[in-house]
Coordinates of C-alpha atoms in Angstrom, one line a residue:
M1 CA 37.5 -205.9 4.1
G2 CA 36.2 -203.3 1.8
A3 CA 37.0 -201.0 -1.1
F4 CA 39.9 -199.7 1.2
L5 CA 39.8 -196.2 2.2
T6 CA 40.7 -194.0 5.3
L7 CA 39.7 -194.8 8.9
S8 CA 40.9 -191.7 11.2
T9 CA 37.9 -191.3 13.5
S10 CA 36.6 -188.5 12.1
A11 CA 36.5 -190.7 8.5
V12 CA 34.6 -193.7 9.7
V13 CA 31.1 -192.3 8.7
I14 CA 33.0 -191.2 5.1
L15 CA 34.1 -194.8 4.8
L16 CA 30.9 -196.4 5.4
V17 CA 29.5 -194.0 2.7
I18 CA 32.2 -194.6 -0.1
C19 CA 32.9 -198.2 0.3
R20 CA 29.2 -199.2 -0.1
G21 CA 30.0 -202.6 1.8
F22 CA 33.5 -203.3 0.2
C23 CA 36.7 -201.8 1.6
V24 CA 40.8 -203.1 2.7
D25 CA 44.6 -203.0 6.5
I26 CA 46.9 -205.7 7.5
I27 CA 44.9 -208.7 9.8
G28 CA 47.2 -211.1 11.5
G29 CA 50.6 -209.7 9.8
A30 CA 53.8 -208.1 11.5
E31 CA 55.4 -205.0 11.3
V32 CA 58.2 -204.7 8.5
A33 CA 61.7 -203.6 9.0
P34 CA 61.3 -199.7 8.5
H35 CA 62.0 -199.2 4.9
S36 CA 62.3 -202.6 3.6
R37 CA 59.5 -202.2 1.1
P38 CA 60.9 -199.0 -0.8
F39 CA 58.3 -199.3 -3.5
M40 CA 55.5 -198.9 -1.0
A41 CA 53.3 -195.5 -1.5
L42 CA 51.1 -194.0 1.5
I43 CA 48.4 -191.8 0.0
Q44 CA 47.2 -189.4 2.5
G45 CA 44.3 -187.2 2.6
K46 CA 44.3 -183.5 3.5
Q47 CA 43.8 -184.1 7.3
G48 CA 46.5 -186.6 7.3
N49 CA 44.3 -189.7 7.2
V50 CA 45.6 -192.6 5.2
I51 CA 43.5 -193.0 2.2
C52 CA 45.1 -195.9 0.4
G53 CA 48.5 -197.6 -0.6
G54 CA 50.2 -198.0 -3.8
A55 CA 53.2 -199.3 -5.4
L56 CA 56.1 -197.2 -7.4
I57 CA 56.4 -198.5 -11.0
K58 CA 58.2 -195.4 -12.3
A59 CA 60.0 -192.7 -10.8
N60 CA 57.1 -190.4 -11.2
W61 CA 54.4 -193.0 -11.4
V62 CA 52.4 -194.9 -8.7
L63 CA 49.8 -197.7 -9.4
T64 CA 47.0 -198.0 -7.2
A65 CA 43.3 -199.1 -6.9
A66 CA 40.7 -197.0 -9.0
H67 CA 38.4 -196.7 -6.1
C68 CA 40.7 -194.8 -4.2
N69 CA 39.3 -191.3 -3.8
V70 CA 42.6 -189.0 -4.3
E71 CA 41.4 -185.9 -4.6
G72 CA 43.2 -183.3 -2.8
A73 CA 45.6 -186.2 -1.8
K74 CA 49.5 -186.6 -1.2
V75 CA 51.5 -189.4 -2.1
I76 CA 54.4 -190.3 0.3
L77 CA 57.2 -192.4 -0.4
G78 CA 60.1 -193.4 1.7
A79 CA 57.4 -194.0 4.6
H80 CA 57.5 -196.4 7.4
S81 CA 55.4 -194.6 10.0
Q82 CA 52.4 -192.7 8.5
K83 CA 52.7 -190.2 11.5
A84 CA 56.4 -189.6 12.6
R85 CA 58.6 -187.3 10.8
E86 CA 61.4 -189.3 9.2
R87 CA 64.0 -188.3 6.7
E88 CA 63.6 -190.9 4.4
K89 CA 60.1 -189.6 3.3
Q90 CA 59.5 -188.0 0.1
F91 CA 56.3 -185.7 -0.3
F92 CA 54.1 -185.3 -3.9
Q93 CA 51.5 -183.7 -5.0
I94 CA 49.2 -185.8 -7.7
A95 CA 49.7 -184.3 -11.3
K96 CA 47.4 -186.6 -13.2
R97 CA 45.1 -189.6 -12.0
I98 CA 44.4 -192.0 -14.5
S99 CA 41.7 -194.6 -14.0
Y100 CA 41.4 -197.9 -16.2
Q101 CA 38.5 -197.0 -18.9
Y102 CA 36.3 -199.5 -18.1
Y103 CA 36.4 -199.5 -14.2
C104 CA 33.0 -200.6 -12.7
P105 CA 32.5 -199.6 -8.9
Y106 CA 29.5 -202.0 -8.8
S107 CA 31.1 -205.1 -10.4
K108 CA 34.5 -204.1 -9.0
E109 CA 36.2 -205.1 -12.3
N110 CA 38.9 -203.1 -13.6
D111 CA 39.9 -201.6 -10.2
I112 CA 43.0 -199.9 -11.3
M113 CA 44.7 -196.6 -11.4
L114 CA 47.8 -194.8 -12.3
L115 CA 49.1 -191.8 -10.3
Q116 CA 51.4 -189.2 -12.0
L117 CA 53.4 -187.4 -9.6
Q118 CA 54.5 -183.9 -10.2
R119 CA 58.2 -184.6 -10.1
R120 CA 60.4 -187.7 -10.1
A121 CA 61.3 -189.2 -7.2
K122 CA 64.8 -189.3 -5.9
I123 CA 65.6 -193.3 -6.0
N124 CA 67.6 -194.6 -2.9
K125 CA 67.2 -197.4 -0.3
A126 CA 64.3 -196.2 1.0
V127 CA 62.2 -195.4 -2.0
N128 CA 62.5 -197.5 -5.2
V129 CA 60.3 -198.9 -8.1
I130 CA 58.7 -202.7 -8.1
A131 CA 59.0 -204.3 -11.5
L132 CA 56.0 -205.2 -13.2
P133 CA 55.3 -209.0 -14.1
T134 CA 56.5 -210.2 -17.7
S135 CA 53.8 -212.5 -17.6
D136 CA 50.1 -212.8 -16.8
D137 CA 50.0 -216.6 -16.2
D138 CA 47.2 -217.2 -13.5
L139 CA 48.3 -218.1 -10.2
K140 CA 47.6 -221.7 -8.9
P141 CA 45.7 -221.9 -5.7
G142 CA 47.7 -222.5 -2.8
T143 CA 50.3 -220.1 -3.9
I144 CA 51.7 -217.9 -1.1
C145 CA 51.8 -214.2 -1.5
S146 CA 52.2 -211.1 0.8
V147 CA 50.2 -207.9 1.0
A148 CA 51.5 -204.6 2.9
G149 CA 49.6 -201.7 3.9
W150 CA 49.0 -199.0 6.9
G151 CA 45.5 -200.2 7.0
Q152 CA 42.9 -201.5 9.8
T153 CA 44.5 -204.3 12.2
H154 CA 41.1 -205.4 13.7
N155 CA 37.4 -205.4 12.8
Q156 CA 36.7 -203.7 16.1
P157 CA 38.2 -201.3 17.2
K158 CA 38.9 -199.6 13.7
T159 CA 42.2 -198.6 14.4
L160 CA 44.8 -198.1 11.4
S161 CA 48.4 -199.2 12.1
D162 CA 50.9 -196.3 12.3
T163 CA 53.8 -198.5 10.8
L164 CA 53.8 -200.5 7.5
R165 CA 52.8 -203.9 8.1
E166 CA 52.5 -207.3 6.0
V167 CA 51.0 -210.6 6.3
N168 CA 51.2 -213.6 4.1
V169 CA 47.9 -214.7 2.1
T170 CA 47.2 -217.8 0.2
V171 CA 45.6 -217.7 -3.3
I172 CA 42.0 -219.6 -3.4
S173 CA 40.5 -221.0 -6.3
R174 CA 37.6 -218.5 -8.1
Q175 CA 35.3 -221.6 -7.8
I176 CA 35.5 -221.5 -4.2
C177 CA 35.5 -217.8 -3.5
N178 CA 32.2 -217.5 -5.7
D179 CA 30.5 -220.2 -3.7
N180 CA 27.8 -220.0 -1.3
K181 CA 30.1 -220.0 1.7
H182 CA 32.0 -217.1 0.5
Y183 CA 30.7 -214.4 -2.1
K184 CA 27.7 -216.2 -3.5
N185 CA 28.8 -214.3 -6.8
Q186 CA 28.3 -210.9 -5.2
P187 CA 30.2 -209.8 -6.9
V188 CA 31.5 -212.1 -9.2
I189 CA 35.1 -213.0 -8.5
T190 CA 36.3 -212.9 -12.2
D191 CA 39.6 -214.0 -14.1
N192 CA 40.7 -210.2 -13.9
M193 CA 40.9 -210.9 -10.1
I194 CA 42.8 -213.0 -7.3
C195 CA 41.0 -214.4 -4.1
A196 CA 43.6 -214.6 -1.2
G197 CA 43.3 -215.0 2.4
A198 CA 43.8 -218.1 4.9
K199 CA 41.6 -221.4 5.0
N200 CA 40.9 -220.6 8.7
G201 CA 40.7 -216.9 8.4
G202 CA 42.9 -214.4 10.7
K203 CA 45.3 -213.1 7.7
D204 CA 43.8 -210.4 5.1
S205 CA 44.1 -207.1 4.2
C206 CA 41.7 -204.5 5.4
N207 CA 40.2 -201.0 5.3
G208 CA 43.4 -198.7 4.4
D209 CA 45.2 -201.1 2.4
S210 CA 43.4 -200.4 -1.1
G211 CA 46.0 -200.1 -4.0
G212 CA 48.9 -201.6 -2.2
P213 CA 50.9 -204.3 -4.2
L214 CA 49.8 -208.6 -3.9
I215 CA 53.4 -209.8 -4.2
C216 CA 54.0 -213.3 -5.2
K217 CA 57.3 -215.0 -5.8
N218 CA 58.8 -212.0 -5.5
M219 CA 56.8 -210.4 -8.3
M220 CA 53.9 -207.9 -8.2
R221 CA 50.7 -209.8 -9.6
G222 CA 48.3 -207.9 -8.1
I223 CA 46.7 -204.7 -6.6
T224 CA 44.6 -204.8 -3.3
A225 CA 41.1 -204.3 -4.0
F226 CA 38.2 -205.4 -1.8
G227 CA 36.4 -207.6 0.8
K228 CA 33.3 -208.1 2.7
K229 CA 32.4 -204.9 5.1
N230 CA 33.5 -205.3 8.7
K231 CA 35.1 -208.8 8.1
C232 CA 38.1 -208.7 7.2
G233 CA 40.3 -211.7 8.0
T234 CA 36.9 -213.9 8.3
V235 CA 36.7 -217.2 6.5
D236 CA 34.0 -216.4 4.4
G237 CA 35.3 -213.1 3.1
P238 CA 38.9 -213.6 1.8
G239 CA 40.6 -210.5 0.1
I240 CA 39.9 -209.8 -3.7
Y241 CA 42.9 -208.3 -5.8
T242 CA 42.9 -206.6 -9.2
R243 CA 45.0 -209.2 -11.3
L244 CA 47.8 -207.9 -13.4
T245 CA 46.6 -209.4 -16.5
K246 CA 48.2 -208.7 -20.0
Q247 CA 45.6 -206.4 -21.1
Y248 CA 46.3 -204.0 -17.7
L249 CA 50.2 -204.5 -18.0
H250 CA 49.6 -203.3 -22.0
W251 CA 47.5 -200.1 -20.6
I252 CA 50.0 -199.5 -17.9
R253 CA 53.2 -199.6 -20.3
K254 CA 51.2 -197.3 -22.8
T255 CA 50.2 -194.9 -20.4
I256 CA 53.6 -194.1 -18.5
G257 CA 55.4 -194.6 -21.5
G258 CA 58.6 -192.2 -21.6
A259 CA 57.0 -190.0 -18.9

């Protein structure tokens, strides 16, 4: 996994340069029913390549990861297929991008960003907001969560999914994630992060899934952030997600206000 960017054939080199070893698609999951995740946002580059995912939290605001390079990108809501024409799709230019002020690309801390859309989305069955959590209580190891995206489905070949896919992942303790069999404190998995995967591997987010929501007990609790380069779904490289802590939730609500 890694800093979850685009993986079109022409973008593989770009991905390797930008991710610097840390990027996130869905490994071991399954295609969801079309438009059954109405909060999912697809962030697409000028060439139609998948850059990242995101979550609609207000009619004109999308929550995603700070490492996503959204320069010149557009946001698509109501998508199931990233390529097919779908009447449910709504297209938006990005009016403003606001990264958390203390985001650090080296430590991977504070990997969270807000995108203000140029206009408000039309809310319907295919496009709707996801509620933010009312509590930032830490998730216990063993908690089952789900993550969705249009990202890579295999380490080799590096092919993105055309349709939205989802997989269940299990929360793993930070102590285990930081040990010598996993991340070795490089980077340190902090209290601002959630580590989640599968005991025997095979279930994970991957390149292209960055910015998508981690949902636990029917509530968004995190944002897909990073993993190990070319090791999506491996035992030693479970996915890492930005945890929606009290400080982040306060920042989000203060930023989006009544806009």
